[in-house]
Amino acid sequence: MTKKVLFVCLGNICRSPSAEAVFKGIVRKKGLAGGFEIDSAGTLGWHAGEPADPRMQSHAIKRGYKLTSLSRQFNPDTDFDYFDYIIGMDDSNISNLRSMARTKDDLGKIYKMTDFSREFTFDEIPDPYYGGDAGFELVLDLLEDACEGLLETIRADL
Ligand code: 4NP
């Protein structure tokens, strides 16, 4: 069965589109792309329809990740039903997602990205939006680490 994974941040222009691209890259490299549907969304609608932040795009492309998705707002009425794993980037995303959950099943699909970290000990993917280059690099470092752990977890659940 296809596993459906949705990455969620605030604006869906920095962290979650990067998580989407990093995770897609990992599953593709391992020949597992056919087993996954991977998407991203934001709890905020402000940037709906926009491409990823150009700063995030330029840091990502240096590591071979092309950010192609357009921002969209998380939709509790469809996304909780459709996706198996709904993965927030920070505590604020998690509390927003939890407040939108309609059922216990919905709550059970919510995870935090850093729960899958293997090497890093951060407990959130920090919002890079108002900071400088180092924040965008840190996002990618944390996501590369946690996406490997996420794939291991999903494969163990199968
Ligand atoms: P993201 O970053 O949640 O990683 O996409 C942000 C993007 C936009 C804003 C905040 C964070 N904003 O306030 O517009």
mmCIF file of C-alpha atoms and ligand atoms in Angstrom:
data_model
loop_
_atom_site.group_PDB
_atom_site.id
_atom_site.type_symbol
_atom_site.label_atom_id
_atom_site.label_comp_id
_atom_site.label_asym_id
_atom_site.label_seq_id
_atom_site.Cartn_x
_atom_site.Cartn_y
_atom_site.Cartn_z
ATOM 1 C CA MET A 1 0.000 0.000 0.000
ATOM 2 C CA THR A 2 1.200 3.480 -0.871
ATOM 3 C CA LYS A 3 2.204 5.508 2.164
ATOM 4 C CA LYS A 4 1.028 9.087 2.078
ATOM 5 C CA VAL A 5 3.191 11.640 3.849
ATOM 6 C CA LEU A 6 2.378 15.333 4.323
ATOM 7 C CA PHE A 7 4.950 17.795 5.687
ATOM 8 C CA VAL A 8 3.508 20.871 7.386
ATOM 9 C CA CYS A 9 5.017 24.196 8.484
ATOM 10 C CA LEU A 10 3.641 27.715 8.910
ATOM 11 C CA GLY A 11 3.962 29.280 5.445
ATOM 12 C CA ASN A 12 4.740 26.235 3.262
ATOM 13 C CA ILE A 13 7.483 28.249 1.545
ATOM 14 C CA CYS A 14 10.602 27.287 3.545
ATOM 15 C CA ARG A 15 10.695 24.197 5.766
ATOM 16 C CA SER A 16 7.917 21.911 4.524
ATOM 17 C CA PRO A 17 8.630 22.251 0.777
ATOM 18 C CA SER A 18 12.255 21.452 1.638
ATOM 19 C CA ALA A 19 11.195 18.427 3.680
ATOM 20 C CA GLU A 20 9.069 17.322 0.718
ATOM 21 C CA ALA A 21 12.031 17.614 -1.681
ATOM 22 C CA VAL A 22 14.554 15.981 0.677
ATOM 23 C CA PHE A 23 12.259 13.036 1.446
ATOM 24 C CA LYS A 24 11.379 12.582 -2.238
ATOM 25 C CA GLY A 25 15.110 12.559 -3.032
ATOM 26 C CA ILE A 26 15.819 9.894 -0.429
ATOM 27 C CA VAL A 27 13.027 7.543 -1.489
ATOM 28 C CA ARG A 28 13.937 8.021 -5.151
ATOM 29 C CA LYS A 29 17.583 7.221 -4.468
ATOM 30 C CA LYS A 30 16.564 4.025 -2.698
ATOM 31 C CA GLY A 31 14.210 2.992 -5.515
ATOM 32 C CA LEU A 32 11.134 3.359 -3.286
ATOM 33 C CA ALA A 33 9.396 6.284 -4.986
ATOM 34 C CA GLY A 34 6.511 4.104 -6.191
ATOM 35 C CA GLY A 35 5.552 3.326 -2.601
ATOM 36 C CA PHE A 36 4.995 6.914 -1.528
ATOM 37 C CA GLU A 37 2.876 9.983 -2.096
ATOM 38 C CA ILE A 38 4.649 13.016 -0.658
ATOM 39 C CA ASP A 39 3.253 16.536 -0.341
ATOM 40 C CA SER A 40 3.515 19.633 1.866
ATOM 41 C CA ALA A 41 1.201 22.341 3.218
ATOM 42 C CA GLY A 42 1.165 25.340 5.565
ATOM 43 C CA THR A 43 -1.126 26.088 8.470
ATOM 44 C CA LEU A 44 -1.193 29.679 7.210
ATOM 45 C CA GLY A 45 -2.837 30.650 3.905
ATOM 46 C CA TRP A 46 -0.848 33.865 3.300
ATOM 47 C CA HIS A 47 1.520 32.408 0.734
ATOM 48 C CA ALA A 48 -0.946 30.134 -1.077
ATOM 49 C CA GLY A 49 -0.024 29.722 -4.742
ATOM 50 C CA GLU A 50 3.529 31.026 -4.261
ATOM 51 C CA PRO A 51 6.690 29.065 -5.027
ATOM 52 C CA ALA A 52 9.157 28.389 -2.219
ATOM 53 C CA ASP A 53 11.069 31.341 -0.759
ATOM 54 C CA PRO A 54 13.947 32.171 -3.175
ATOM 55 C CA ARG A 55 16.467 32.012 -0.293
ATOM 56 C CA MET A 56 15.314 28.494 0.568
ATOM 57 C CA GLN A 57 15.384 27.515 -3.114
ATOM 58 C CA SER A 58 18.952 28.707 -3.554
ATOM 59 C CA HIS A 59 20.256 26.870 -0.498
ATOM 60 C CA ALA A 60 18.363 23.707 -1.493
ATOM 61 C CA ILE A 61 19.559 23.654 -5.107
ATOM 62 C CA LYS A 62 23.185 23.685 -3.931
ATOM 63 C CA ARG A 63 22.487 20.280 -2.404
ATOM 64 C CA GLY A 64 20.611 19.058 -5.475
ATOM 65 C CA TYR A 65 17.042 19.651 -4.272
ATOM 66 C CA LYS A 66 14.805 21.517 -6.705
ATOM 67 C CA LEU A 67 11.861 23.048 -4.834
ATOM 68 C CA THR A 68 8.986 22.937 -7.302
ATOM 69 C CA SER A 69 5.861 22.825 -5.148
ATOM 70 C CA LEU A 70 3.527 25.798 -4.748
ATOM 71 C CA SER A 71 2.316 26.786 -1.289
ATOM 72 C CA ARG A 72 -1.092 25.617 -0.202
ATOM 73 C CA GLN A 73 -2.947 25.781 3.088
ATOM 74 C CA PHE A 74 -3.494 22.626 5.155
ATOM 75 C CA ASN A 75 -7.102 21.468 4.815
ATOM 76 C CA PRO A 76 -8.278 19.498 7.868
ATOM 77 C CA ASP A 77 -11.341 18.131 6.070
ATOM 78 C CA THR A 78 -9.375 16.413 3.336
ATOM 79 C CA ASP A 79 -5.754 16.129 4.529
ATOM 80 C CA PHE A 80 -6.466 14.225 7.742
ATOM 81 C CA ASP A 81 -8.405 11.616 5.764
ATOM 82 C CA TYR A 82 -5.976 11.321 2.865
ATOM 83 C CA PHE A 83 -2.562 11.225 4.537
ATOM 84 C CA ASP A 84 -1.074 8.562 6.831
ATOM 85 C CA TYR A 85 1.697 10.706 8.338
ATOM 86 C CA ILE A 86 1.198 14.441 8.968
ATOM 87 C CA ILE A 87 4.526 15.840 10.062
ATOM 88 C CA GLY A 88 4.884 19.297 11.619
ATOM 89 C CA MET A 89 8.193 21.145 11.792
ATOM 90 C CA ASP A 90 7.910 22.826 15.201
ATOM 91 C CA ASP A 91 5.806 22.851 18.356
ATOM 92 C CA SER A 92 3.616 25.631 17.075
ATOM 93 C CA ASN A 93 2.792 23.642 13.905
ATOM 94 C CA ILE A 94 1.976 20.639 16.097
ATOM 95 C CA SER A 95 -0.359 22.604 18.327
ATOM 96 C CA ASN A 96 -2.065 24.154 15.269
ATOM 97 C CA LEU A 97 -2.520 20.716 13.723
ATOM 98 C CA ARG A 98 -3.802 19.236 16.978
ATOM 99 C CA SER A 99 -6.357 22.011 17.320
ATOM 100 C CA MET A 100 -7.676 21.195 13.823
ATOM 101 C CA ALA A 101 -7.910 17.428 14.410
ATOM 102 C CA ARG A 102 -11.497 16.174 14.314
ATOM 103 C CA THR A 103 -11.004 12.705 15.773
ATOM 104 C CA LYS A 104 -8.599 10.528 17.735
ATOM 105 C CA ASP A 105 -7.532 8.960 14.446
ATOM 106 C CA ASP A 106 -6.570 12.414 13.170
ATOM 107 C CA LEU A 107 -4.512 13.089 16.303
ATOM 108 C CA GLY A 108 -2.725 9.773 15.846
ATOM 109 C CA LYS A 109 -1.421 10.841 12.440
ATOM 110 C CA ILE A 110 0.405 13.943 13.751
ATOM 111 C CA TYR A 111 4.172 13.708 14.263
ATOM 112 C CA LYS A 112 7.009 16.179 14.764
ATOM 113 C CA MET A 113 9.849 16.072 12.241
ATOM 114 C CA THR A 114 12.597 16.081 14.849
ATOM 115 C CA ASP A 115 11.138 12.958 16.495
ATOM 116 C CA PHE A 116 12.791 11.117 13.598
ATOM 117 C CA SER A 117 16.234 12.751 13.981
ATOM 118 C CA ARG A 118 19.136 10.352 14.210
ATOM 119 C CA GLU A 119 22.185 12.565 14.780
ATOM 120 C CA PHE A 120 20.857 15.986 15.744
ATOM 121 C CA THR A 121 19.279 16.707 19.114
ATOM 122 C CA PHE A 122 17.155 19.726 18.125
ATOM 123 C CA ASP A 123 13.524 19.369 19.176
ATOM 124 C CA GLU A 124 12.183 21.609 16.407
ATOM 125 C CA ILE A 125 13.120 22.622 12.852
ATOM 126 C CA PRO A 126 13.657 26.349 13.542
ATOM 127 C CA ASP A 127 11.794 28.829 11.346
ATOM 128 C CA PRO A 128 14.452 30.386 9.028
ATOM 129 C CA TYR A 129 12.190 33.099 7.586
ATOM 130 C CA TYR A 130 13.463 36.116 9.541
ATOM 131 C CA GLY A 131 17.091 34.977 9.823
ATOM 132 C CA GLY A 132 20.151 34.617 7.604
ATOM 133 C CA ASP A 133 21.940 31.976 5.533
ATOM 134 C CA ALA A 134 22.905 29.810 8.503
ATOM 135 C CA GLY A 135 19.244 29.225 9.353
ATOM 136 C CA PHE A 136 18.476 27.870 5.888
ATOM 137 C CA GLU A 137 21.521 25.577 5.982
ATOM 138 C CA LEU A 138 20.487 24.331 9.428
ATOM 139 C CA VAL A 139 16.984 23.525 8.118
ATOM 140 C CA LEU A 140 18.522 21.364 5.372
ATOM 141 C CA ASP A 141 20.967 19.651 7.754
ATOM 142 C CA LEU A 142 18.158 18.786 10.159
ATOM 143 C CA LEU A 143 15.824 17.630 7.390
ATOM 144 C CA GLU A 144 18.402 15.382 5.728
ATOM 145 C CA ASP A 145 18.999 13.678 9.063
ATOM 146 C CA ALA A 146 15.342 13.374 10.112
ATOM 147 C CA CYS A 147 14.109 12.231 6.672
ATOM 148 C CA GLU A 148 16.438 9.211 6.852
ATOM 149 C CA GLY A 149 14.985 8.386 10.260
ATOM 150 C CA LEU A 150 11.438 8.913 8.998
ATOM 151 C CA LEU A 151 11.958 6.442 6.163
ATOM 152 C CA GLU A 152 13.300 3.835 8.597
ATOM 153 C CA THR A 153 10.287 4.353 10.857
ATOM 154 C CA ILE A 154 7.779 4.033 8.022
ATOM 155 C CA ARG A 155 9.456 0.905 6.699
ATOM 156 C CA ALA A 156 9.402 -0.610 10.191
ATOM 157 C CA ASP A 157 5.650 0.137 10.396
ATOM 158 C CA LEU A 158 4.895 -1.658 7.114
HETATM 159 P P1 4NP B 1 7.942 28.287 6.762
HETATM 160 O O1 4NP B 1 8.555 29.751 6.999
HETATM 161 O O2 4NP B 1 6.858 28.092 7.790
HETATM 162 O O3 4NP B 1 9.103 27.379 6.991
HETATM 163 O O4 4NP B 1 7.422 28.270 5.339
HETATM 164 C C1 4NP B 1 7.766 30.891 7.091
HETATM 165 C C2 4NP B 1 7.251 31.463 5.948
HETATM 166 C C3 4NP B 1 6.504 32.616 6.024
HETATM 167 C C4 4NP B 1 6.271 33.199 7.259
HETATM 168 C C5 4NP B 1 6.763 32.614 8.406
HETATM 169 C C6 4NP B 1 7.500 31.449 8.314
HETATM 170 N N1 4NP B 1 5.522 34.401 7.344
HETATM 171 O O5 4NP B 1 5.369 34.924 8.448
HETATM 172 O O6 4NP B 1 5.052 34.900 6.308
#
